[in-house]
mmCIF file of C-alpha atoms and ligand atoms in Angstrom:
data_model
loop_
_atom_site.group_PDB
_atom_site.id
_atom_site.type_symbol
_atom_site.label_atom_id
_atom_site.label_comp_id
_atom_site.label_asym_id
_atom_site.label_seq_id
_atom_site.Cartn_x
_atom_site.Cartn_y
_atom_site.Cartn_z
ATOM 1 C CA UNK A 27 -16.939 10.064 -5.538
ATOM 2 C CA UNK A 28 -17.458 7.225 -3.099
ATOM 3 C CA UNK A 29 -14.948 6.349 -0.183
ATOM 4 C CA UNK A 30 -13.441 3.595 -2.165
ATOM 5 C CA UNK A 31 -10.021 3.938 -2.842
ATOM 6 C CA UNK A 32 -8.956 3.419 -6.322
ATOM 7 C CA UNK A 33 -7.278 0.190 -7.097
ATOM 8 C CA UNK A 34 -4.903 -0.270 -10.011
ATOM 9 C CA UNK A 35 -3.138 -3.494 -11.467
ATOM 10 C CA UNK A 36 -0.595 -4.321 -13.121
ATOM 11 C CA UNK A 37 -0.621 -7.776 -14.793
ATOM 12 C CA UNK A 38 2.617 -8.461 -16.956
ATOM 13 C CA UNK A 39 1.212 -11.876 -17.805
ATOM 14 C CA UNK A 40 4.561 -13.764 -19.364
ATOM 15 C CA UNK A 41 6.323 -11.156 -19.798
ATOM 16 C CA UNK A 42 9.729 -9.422 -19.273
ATOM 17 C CA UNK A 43 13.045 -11.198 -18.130
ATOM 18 C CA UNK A 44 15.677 -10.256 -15.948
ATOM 19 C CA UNK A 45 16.488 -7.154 -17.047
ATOM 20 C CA UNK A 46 13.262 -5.768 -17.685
ATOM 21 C CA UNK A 47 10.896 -6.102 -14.989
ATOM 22 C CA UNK A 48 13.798 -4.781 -12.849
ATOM 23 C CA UNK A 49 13.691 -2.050 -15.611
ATOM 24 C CA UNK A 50 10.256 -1.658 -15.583
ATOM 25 C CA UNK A 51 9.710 -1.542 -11.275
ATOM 26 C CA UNK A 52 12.460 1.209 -11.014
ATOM 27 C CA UNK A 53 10.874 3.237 -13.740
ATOM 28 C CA UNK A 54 7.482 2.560 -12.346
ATOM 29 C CA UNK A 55 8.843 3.468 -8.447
ATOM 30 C CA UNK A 56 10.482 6.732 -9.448
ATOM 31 C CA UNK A 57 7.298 7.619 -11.367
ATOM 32 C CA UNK A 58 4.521 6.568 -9.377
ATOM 33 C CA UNK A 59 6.287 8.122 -5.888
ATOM 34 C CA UNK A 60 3.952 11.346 -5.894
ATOM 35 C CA UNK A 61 0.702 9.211 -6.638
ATOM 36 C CA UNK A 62 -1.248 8.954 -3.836
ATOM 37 C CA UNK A 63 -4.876 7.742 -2.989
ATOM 38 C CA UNK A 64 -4.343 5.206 -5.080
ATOM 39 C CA UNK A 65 -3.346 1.224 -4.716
ATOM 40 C CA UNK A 66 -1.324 -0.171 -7.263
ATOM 41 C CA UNK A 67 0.193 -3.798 -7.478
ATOM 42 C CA UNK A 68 2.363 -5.204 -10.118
ATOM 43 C CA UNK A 69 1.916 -8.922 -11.130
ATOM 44 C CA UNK A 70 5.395 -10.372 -12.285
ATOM 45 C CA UNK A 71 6.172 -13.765 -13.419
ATOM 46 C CA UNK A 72 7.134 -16.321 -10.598
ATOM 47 C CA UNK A 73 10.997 -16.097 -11.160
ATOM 48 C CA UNK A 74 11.378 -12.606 -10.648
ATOM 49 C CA UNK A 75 9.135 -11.989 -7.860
ATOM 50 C CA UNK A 76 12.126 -11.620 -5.180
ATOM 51 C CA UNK A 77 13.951 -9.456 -7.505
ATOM 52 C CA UNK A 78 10.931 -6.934 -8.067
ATOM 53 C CA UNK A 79 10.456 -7.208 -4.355
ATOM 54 C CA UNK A 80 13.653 -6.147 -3.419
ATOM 55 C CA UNK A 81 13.468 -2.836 -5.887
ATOM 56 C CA UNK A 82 10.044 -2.003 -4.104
ATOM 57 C CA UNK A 83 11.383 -2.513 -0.808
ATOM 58 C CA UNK A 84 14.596 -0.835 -1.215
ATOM 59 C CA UNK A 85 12.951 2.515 -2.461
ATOM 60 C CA UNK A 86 10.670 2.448 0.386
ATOM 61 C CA UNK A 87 8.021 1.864 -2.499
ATOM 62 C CA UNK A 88 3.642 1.736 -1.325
ATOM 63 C CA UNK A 89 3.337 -0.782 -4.748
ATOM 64 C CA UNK A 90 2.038 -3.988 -3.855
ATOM 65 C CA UNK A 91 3.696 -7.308 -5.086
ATOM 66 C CA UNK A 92 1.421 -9.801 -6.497
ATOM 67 C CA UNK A 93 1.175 -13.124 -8.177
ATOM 68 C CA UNK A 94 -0.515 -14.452 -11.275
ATOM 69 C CA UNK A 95 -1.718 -17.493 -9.819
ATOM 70 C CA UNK A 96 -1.124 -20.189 -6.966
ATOM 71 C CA UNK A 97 -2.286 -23.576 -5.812
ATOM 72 C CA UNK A 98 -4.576 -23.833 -2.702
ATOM 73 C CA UNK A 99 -2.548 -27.198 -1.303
ATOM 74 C CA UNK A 100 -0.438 -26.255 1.455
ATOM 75 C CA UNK A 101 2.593 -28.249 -0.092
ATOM 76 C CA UNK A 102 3.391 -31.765 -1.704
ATOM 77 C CA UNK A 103 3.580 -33.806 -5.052
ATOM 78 C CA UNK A 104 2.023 -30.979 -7.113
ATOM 79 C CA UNK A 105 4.531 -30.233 -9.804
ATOM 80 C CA UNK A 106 4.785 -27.062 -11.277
ATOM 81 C CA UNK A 107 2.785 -25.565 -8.545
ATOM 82 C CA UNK A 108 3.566 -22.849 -6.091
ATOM 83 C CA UNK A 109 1.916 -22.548 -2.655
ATOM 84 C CA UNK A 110 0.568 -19.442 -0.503
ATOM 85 C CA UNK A 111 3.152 -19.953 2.166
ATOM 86 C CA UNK A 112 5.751 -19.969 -0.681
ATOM 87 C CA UNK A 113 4.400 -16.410 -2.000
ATOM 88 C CA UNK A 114 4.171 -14.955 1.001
ATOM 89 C CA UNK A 115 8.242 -16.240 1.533
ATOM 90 C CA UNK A 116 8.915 -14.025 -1.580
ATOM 91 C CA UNK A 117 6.813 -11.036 -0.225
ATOM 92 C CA UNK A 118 3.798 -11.254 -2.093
ATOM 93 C CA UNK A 119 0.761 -9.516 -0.483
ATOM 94 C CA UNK A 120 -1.800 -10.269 -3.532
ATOM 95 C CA UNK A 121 -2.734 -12.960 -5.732
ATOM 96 C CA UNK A 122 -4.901 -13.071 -8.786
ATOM 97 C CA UNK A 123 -7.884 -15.855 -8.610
ATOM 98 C CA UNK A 124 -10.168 -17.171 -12.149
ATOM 99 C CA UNK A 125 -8.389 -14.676 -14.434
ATOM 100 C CA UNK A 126 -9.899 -15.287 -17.915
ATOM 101 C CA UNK A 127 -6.126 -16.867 -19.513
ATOM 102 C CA UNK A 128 -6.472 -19.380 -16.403
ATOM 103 C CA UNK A 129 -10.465 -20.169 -16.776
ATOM 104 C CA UNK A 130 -10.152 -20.624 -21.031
ATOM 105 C CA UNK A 131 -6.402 -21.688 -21.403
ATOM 106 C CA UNK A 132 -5.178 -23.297 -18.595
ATOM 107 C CA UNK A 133 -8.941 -25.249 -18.022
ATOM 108 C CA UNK A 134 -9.397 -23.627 -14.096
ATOM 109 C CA UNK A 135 -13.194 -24.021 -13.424
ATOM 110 C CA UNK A 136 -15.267 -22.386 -10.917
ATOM 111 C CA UNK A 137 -14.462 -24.781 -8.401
ATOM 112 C CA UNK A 138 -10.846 -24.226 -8.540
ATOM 113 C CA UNK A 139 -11.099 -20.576 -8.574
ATOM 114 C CA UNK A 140 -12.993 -21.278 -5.576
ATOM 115 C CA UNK A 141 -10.250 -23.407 -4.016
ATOM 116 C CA UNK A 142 -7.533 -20.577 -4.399
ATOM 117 C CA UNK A 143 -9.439 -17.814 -3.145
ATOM 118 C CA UNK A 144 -10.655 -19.340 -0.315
ATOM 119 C CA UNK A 145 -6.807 -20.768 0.326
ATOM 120 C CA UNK A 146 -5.574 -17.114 -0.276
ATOM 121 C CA UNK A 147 -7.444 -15.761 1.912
ATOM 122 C CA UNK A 148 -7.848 -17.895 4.573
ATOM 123 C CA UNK A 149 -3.473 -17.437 4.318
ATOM 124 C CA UNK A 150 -3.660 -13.751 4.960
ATOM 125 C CA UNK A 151 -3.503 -12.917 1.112
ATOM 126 C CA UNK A 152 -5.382 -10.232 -0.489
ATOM 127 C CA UNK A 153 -7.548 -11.736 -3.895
ATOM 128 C CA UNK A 154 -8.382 -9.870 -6.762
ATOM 129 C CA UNK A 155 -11.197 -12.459 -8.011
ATOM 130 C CA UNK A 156 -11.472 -11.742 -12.023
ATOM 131 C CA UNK A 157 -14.857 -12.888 -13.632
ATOM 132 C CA UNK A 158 -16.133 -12.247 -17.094
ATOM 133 C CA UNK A 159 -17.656 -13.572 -20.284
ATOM 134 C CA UNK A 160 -16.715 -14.908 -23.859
ATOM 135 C CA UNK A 161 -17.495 -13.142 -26.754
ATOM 136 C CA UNK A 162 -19.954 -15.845 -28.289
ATOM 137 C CA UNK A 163 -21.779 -15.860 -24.195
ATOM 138 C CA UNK A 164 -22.137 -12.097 -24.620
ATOM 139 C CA UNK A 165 -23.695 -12.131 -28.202
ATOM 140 C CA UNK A 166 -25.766 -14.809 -26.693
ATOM 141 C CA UNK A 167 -27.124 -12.285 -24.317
ATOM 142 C CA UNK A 168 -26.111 -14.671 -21.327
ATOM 143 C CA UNK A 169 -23.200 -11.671 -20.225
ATOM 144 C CA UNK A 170 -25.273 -11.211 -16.909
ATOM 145 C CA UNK A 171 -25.493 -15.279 -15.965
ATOM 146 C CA UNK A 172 -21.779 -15.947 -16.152
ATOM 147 C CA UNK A 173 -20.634 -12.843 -14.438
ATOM 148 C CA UNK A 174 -23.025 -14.064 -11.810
ATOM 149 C CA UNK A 175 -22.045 -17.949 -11.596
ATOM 150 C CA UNK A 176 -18.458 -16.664 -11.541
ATOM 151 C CA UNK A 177 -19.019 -14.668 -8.974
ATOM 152 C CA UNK A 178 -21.380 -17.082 -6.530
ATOM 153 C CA UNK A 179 -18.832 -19.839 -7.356
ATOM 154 C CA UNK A 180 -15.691 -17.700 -6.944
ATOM 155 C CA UNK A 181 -17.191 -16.554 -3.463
ATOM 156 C CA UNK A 182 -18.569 -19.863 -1.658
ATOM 157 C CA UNK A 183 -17.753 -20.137 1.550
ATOM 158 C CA UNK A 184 -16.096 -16.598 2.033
ATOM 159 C CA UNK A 185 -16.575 -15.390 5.131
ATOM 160 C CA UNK A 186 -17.984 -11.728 5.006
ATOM 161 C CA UNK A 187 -14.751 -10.638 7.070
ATOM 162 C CA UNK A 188 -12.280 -11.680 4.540
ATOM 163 C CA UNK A 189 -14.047 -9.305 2.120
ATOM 164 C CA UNK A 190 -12.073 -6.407 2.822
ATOM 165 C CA UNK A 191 -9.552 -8.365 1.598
ATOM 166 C CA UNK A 192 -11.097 -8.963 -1.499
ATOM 167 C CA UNK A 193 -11.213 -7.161 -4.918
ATOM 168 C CA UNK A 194 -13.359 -8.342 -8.088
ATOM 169 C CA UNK A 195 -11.721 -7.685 -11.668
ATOM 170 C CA UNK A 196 -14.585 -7.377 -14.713
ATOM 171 C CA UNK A 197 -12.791 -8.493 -17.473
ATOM 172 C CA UNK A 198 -14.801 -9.187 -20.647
ATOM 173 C CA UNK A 199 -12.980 -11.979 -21.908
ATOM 174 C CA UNK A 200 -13.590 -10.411 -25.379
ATOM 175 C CA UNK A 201 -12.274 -7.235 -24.774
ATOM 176 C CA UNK A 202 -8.851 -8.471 -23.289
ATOM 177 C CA UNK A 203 -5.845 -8.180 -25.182
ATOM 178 C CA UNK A 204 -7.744 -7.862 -28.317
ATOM 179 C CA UNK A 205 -7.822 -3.574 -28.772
ATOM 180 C CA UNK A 206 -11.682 -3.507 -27.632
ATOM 181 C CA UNK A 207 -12.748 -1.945 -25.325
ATOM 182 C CA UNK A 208 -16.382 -2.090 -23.401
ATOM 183 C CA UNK A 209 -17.886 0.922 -23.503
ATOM 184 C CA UNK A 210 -17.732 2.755 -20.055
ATOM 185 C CA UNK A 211 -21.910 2.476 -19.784
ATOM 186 C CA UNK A 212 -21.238 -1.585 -20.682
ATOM 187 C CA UNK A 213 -18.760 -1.412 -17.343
ATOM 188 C CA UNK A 214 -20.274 0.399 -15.220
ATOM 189 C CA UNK A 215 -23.948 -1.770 -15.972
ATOM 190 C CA UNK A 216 -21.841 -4.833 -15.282
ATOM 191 C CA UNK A 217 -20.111 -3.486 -12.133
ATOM 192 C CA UNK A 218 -23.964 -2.125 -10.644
ATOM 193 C CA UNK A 219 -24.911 -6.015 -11.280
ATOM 194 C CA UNK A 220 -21.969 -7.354 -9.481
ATOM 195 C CA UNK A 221 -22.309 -5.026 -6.858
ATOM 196 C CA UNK A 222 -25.814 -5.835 -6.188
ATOM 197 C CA UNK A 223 -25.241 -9.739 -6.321
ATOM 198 C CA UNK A 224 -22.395 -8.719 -3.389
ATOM 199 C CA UNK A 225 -25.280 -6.826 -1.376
ATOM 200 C CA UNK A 226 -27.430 -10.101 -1.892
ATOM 201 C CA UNK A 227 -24.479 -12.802 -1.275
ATOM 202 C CA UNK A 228 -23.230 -10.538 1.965
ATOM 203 C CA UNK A 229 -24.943 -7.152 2.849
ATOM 204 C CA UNK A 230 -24.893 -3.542 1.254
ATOM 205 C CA UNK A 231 -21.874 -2.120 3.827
ATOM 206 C CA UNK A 232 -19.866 -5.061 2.045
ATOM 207 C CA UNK A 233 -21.262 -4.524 -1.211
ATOM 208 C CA UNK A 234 -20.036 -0.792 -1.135
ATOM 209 C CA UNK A 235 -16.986 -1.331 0.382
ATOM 210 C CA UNK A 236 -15.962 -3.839 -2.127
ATOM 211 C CA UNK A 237 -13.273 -2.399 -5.229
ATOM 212 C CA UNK A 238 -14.709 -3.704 -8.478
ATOM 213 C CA UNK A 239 -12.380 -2.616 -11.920
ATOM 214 C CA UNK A 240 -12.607 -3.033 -14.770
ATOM 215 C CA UNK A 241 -10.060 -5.029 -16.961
ATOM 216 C CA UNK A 242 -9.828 -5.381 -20.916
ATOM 217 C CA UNK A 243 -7.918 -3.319 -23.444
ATOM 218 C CA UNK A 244 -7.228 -0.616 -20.743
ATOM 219 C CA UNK A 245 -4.851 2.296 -22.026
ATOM 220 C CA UNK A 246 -3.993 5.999 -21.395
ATOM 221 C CA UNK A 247 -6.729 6.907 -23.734
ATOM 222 C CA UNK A 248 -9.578 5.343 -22.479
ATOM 223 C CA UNK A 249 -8.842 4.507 -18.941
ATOM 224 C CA UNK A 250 -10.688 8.025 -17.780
ATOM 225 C CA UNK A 251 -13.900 7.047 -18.995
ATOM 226 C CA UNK A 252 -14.388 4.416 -17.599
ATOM 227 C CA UNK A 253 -12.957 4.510 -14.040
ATOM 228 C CA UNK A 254 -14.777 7.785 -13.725
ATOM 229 C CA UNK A 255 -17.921 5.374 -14.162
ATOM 230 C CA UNK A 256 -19.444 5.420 -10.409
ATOM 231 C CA UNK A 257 -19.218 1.666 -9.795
ATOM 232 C CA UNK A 258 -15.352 1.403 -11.541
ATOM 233 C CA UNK A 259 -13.104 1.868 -9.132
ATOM 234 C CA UNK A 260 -9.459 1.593 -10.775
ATOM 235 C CA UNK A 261 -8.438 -1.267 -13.052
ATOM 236 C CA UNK A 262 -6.315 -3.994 -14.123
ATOM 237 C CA UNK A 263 -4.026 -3.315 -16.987
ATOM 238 C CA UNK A 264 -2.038 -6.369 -18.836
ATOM 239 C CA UNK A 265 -0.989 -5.559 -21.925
ATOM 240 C CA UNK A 266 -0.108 -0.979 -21.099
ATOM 241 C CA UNK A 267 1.265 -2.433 -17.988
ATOM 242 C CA UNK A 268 4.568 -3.700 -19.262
ATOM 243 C CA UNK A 269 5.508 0.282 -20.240
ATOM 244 C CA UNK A 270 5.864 3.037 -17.890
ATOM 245 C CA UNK A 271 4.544 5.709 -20.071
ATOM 246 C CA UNK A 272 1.298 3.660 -20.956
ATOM 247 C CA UNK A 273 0.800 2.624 -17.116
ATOM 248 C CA UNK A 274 1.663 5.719 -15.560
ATOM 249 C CA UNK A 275 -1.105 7.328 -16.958
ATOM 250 C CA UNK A 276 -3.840 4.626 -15.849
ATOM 251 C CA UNK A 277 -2.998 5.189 -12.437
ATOM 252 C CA UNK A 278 -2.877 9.100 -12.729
ATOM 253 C CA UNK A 279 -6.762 8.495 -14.411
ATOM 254 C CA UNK A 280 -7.695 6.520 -11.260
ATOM 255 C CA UNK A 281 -6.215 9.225 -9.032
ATOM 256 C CA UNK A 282 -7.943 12.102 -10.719
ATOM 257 C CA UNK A 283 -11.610 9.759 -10.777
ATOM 258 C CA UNK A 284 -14.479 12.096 -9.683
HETATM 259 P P1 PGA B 10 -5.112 -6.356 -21.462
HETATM 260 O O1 PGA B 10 -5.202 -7.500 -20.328
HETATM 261 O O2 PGA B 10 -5.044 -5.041 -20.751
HETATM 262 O O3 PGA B 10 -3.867 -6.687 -22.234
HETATM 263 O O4 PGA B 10 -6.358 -6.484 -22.300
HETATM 264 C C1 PGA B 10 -5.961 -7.299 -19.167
HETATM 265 C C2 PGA B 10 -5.856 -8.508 -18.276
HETATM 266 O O5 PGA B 10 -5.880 -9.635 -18.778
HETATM 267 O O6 PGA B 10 -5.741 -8.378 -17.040
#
């Protein structure tokens, strides 16, 4: 096993209300308290960030808050946008950068992955960066080429030092909410390449200090194969996320990796 602590997500996309992602932290505090060795966040919609942080924080809870998404201007005319300063207001110690739904349905490119990282960072956040390719740029055999541009283009201009600070999230865009899966040698072939491309944008230290998982389809029953890949370290869970007895199990699968 190598020194690098398991790191598990938990994206709830939009999902829940009110009631239910306060539902869903308590259940997920009570049952996560003896898991340890592990990092977990939870990703909850914008409006119930404070809420979710005030059920962590009141039961002394290790689970990181995170956000979805946020804009890389410090403030301004920019409707419907939410800055770092603001997130970090509500508590939020994490932010998600270039996952797929933003790249394919909300039209982010590169660049503006690039923009928000950087912005996170540089604002004391932590990233989890997600890259990973289409269906039709797999079957195309080009799987290897957009991981990489993602990950060059998601990375400009990051300082080595903020890297600690840094996670990357392989999510085959085909595999995510869809039921399939990538086969844990797929992963862990993906996660070697990323991790070299990190030795070769920054040096090897960096490159194996870095947390790469794995996200797509990821459930109770397959979530041990493929963290206990050598290069998966944990994962990032949308759709088994928004139930305690499908997450639960994730994380307990990260804590047991060899
Ligand atoms: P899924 O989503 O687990 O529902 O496939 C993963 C993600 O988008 O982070």
């Amino acid at each position: 096993m190598s020194d690098r602590k398991p790191y598990v997500g938990g994206n709830w996309k939009m999902n829940t209300n009110r009631t239910t992602s306060a539902d869903l932290s308590r259940g997920l505090v009570d049952s996560l308290r003896t898991v340890s060795n592990v990092d977990i966040a939870v990703f909850p919609p914008f409006p119930y960030l404070l809420s979710v942080r005030s059920i962590l924080r009141d039961r002394g809870s290790a689970i990181k808050l995170g956000a979805q998404d946020v804009y890389f201007k410090p403030d301004g005319a920019f409707t419907g946008e939410v800055s770092i300063e603001m997130l970090k207001d509500c508590g939020v110690q994490v932010v998600l950068c270039g996952h797929s739904e933003r790249r394919h349905v909300l039209g982010e490119s590169d660049e503006m992955v690039n923009q928000k990282a950087r912005a996170a960072l540089e604002g004391g956040l932590e990233v989890i960066l997600c890259v990973g390719e289409t269906l039709g740029q797999r079957e195309s055999g080009h799987t290897d080429p957009v991981n990489q541009r993602q990950l060059r283009a998601g990375l400009a201009e990051v300082p080595g030092d903020f890297m600690s600070r840094v996670t990357v999230a392989y999510e085959p865009v085909w595999a995510i909410g869809t039921g399939k899966t990538a086969t844990p040698q797929d992963a862990q072939d993906v996660h070697a390449k990323i991790r070299k491309l990190l030795g070769n944008l920054y040096n090897r230290d960096i490159a194996d200090r870095t947390r790469i998982i794995y996200g797509g389809s990821l459930k109770a029953s397959n979530a041990a194969e493929l963290v206990d890949q050598p290069d998966v370290d944990g994962g990032l869970v949308g759709g088994a996320s928004l139930k305690i007895a499908d997450f639960v199990p994730i994380v307990q699968a990260a804590q047991a990796k060899r």
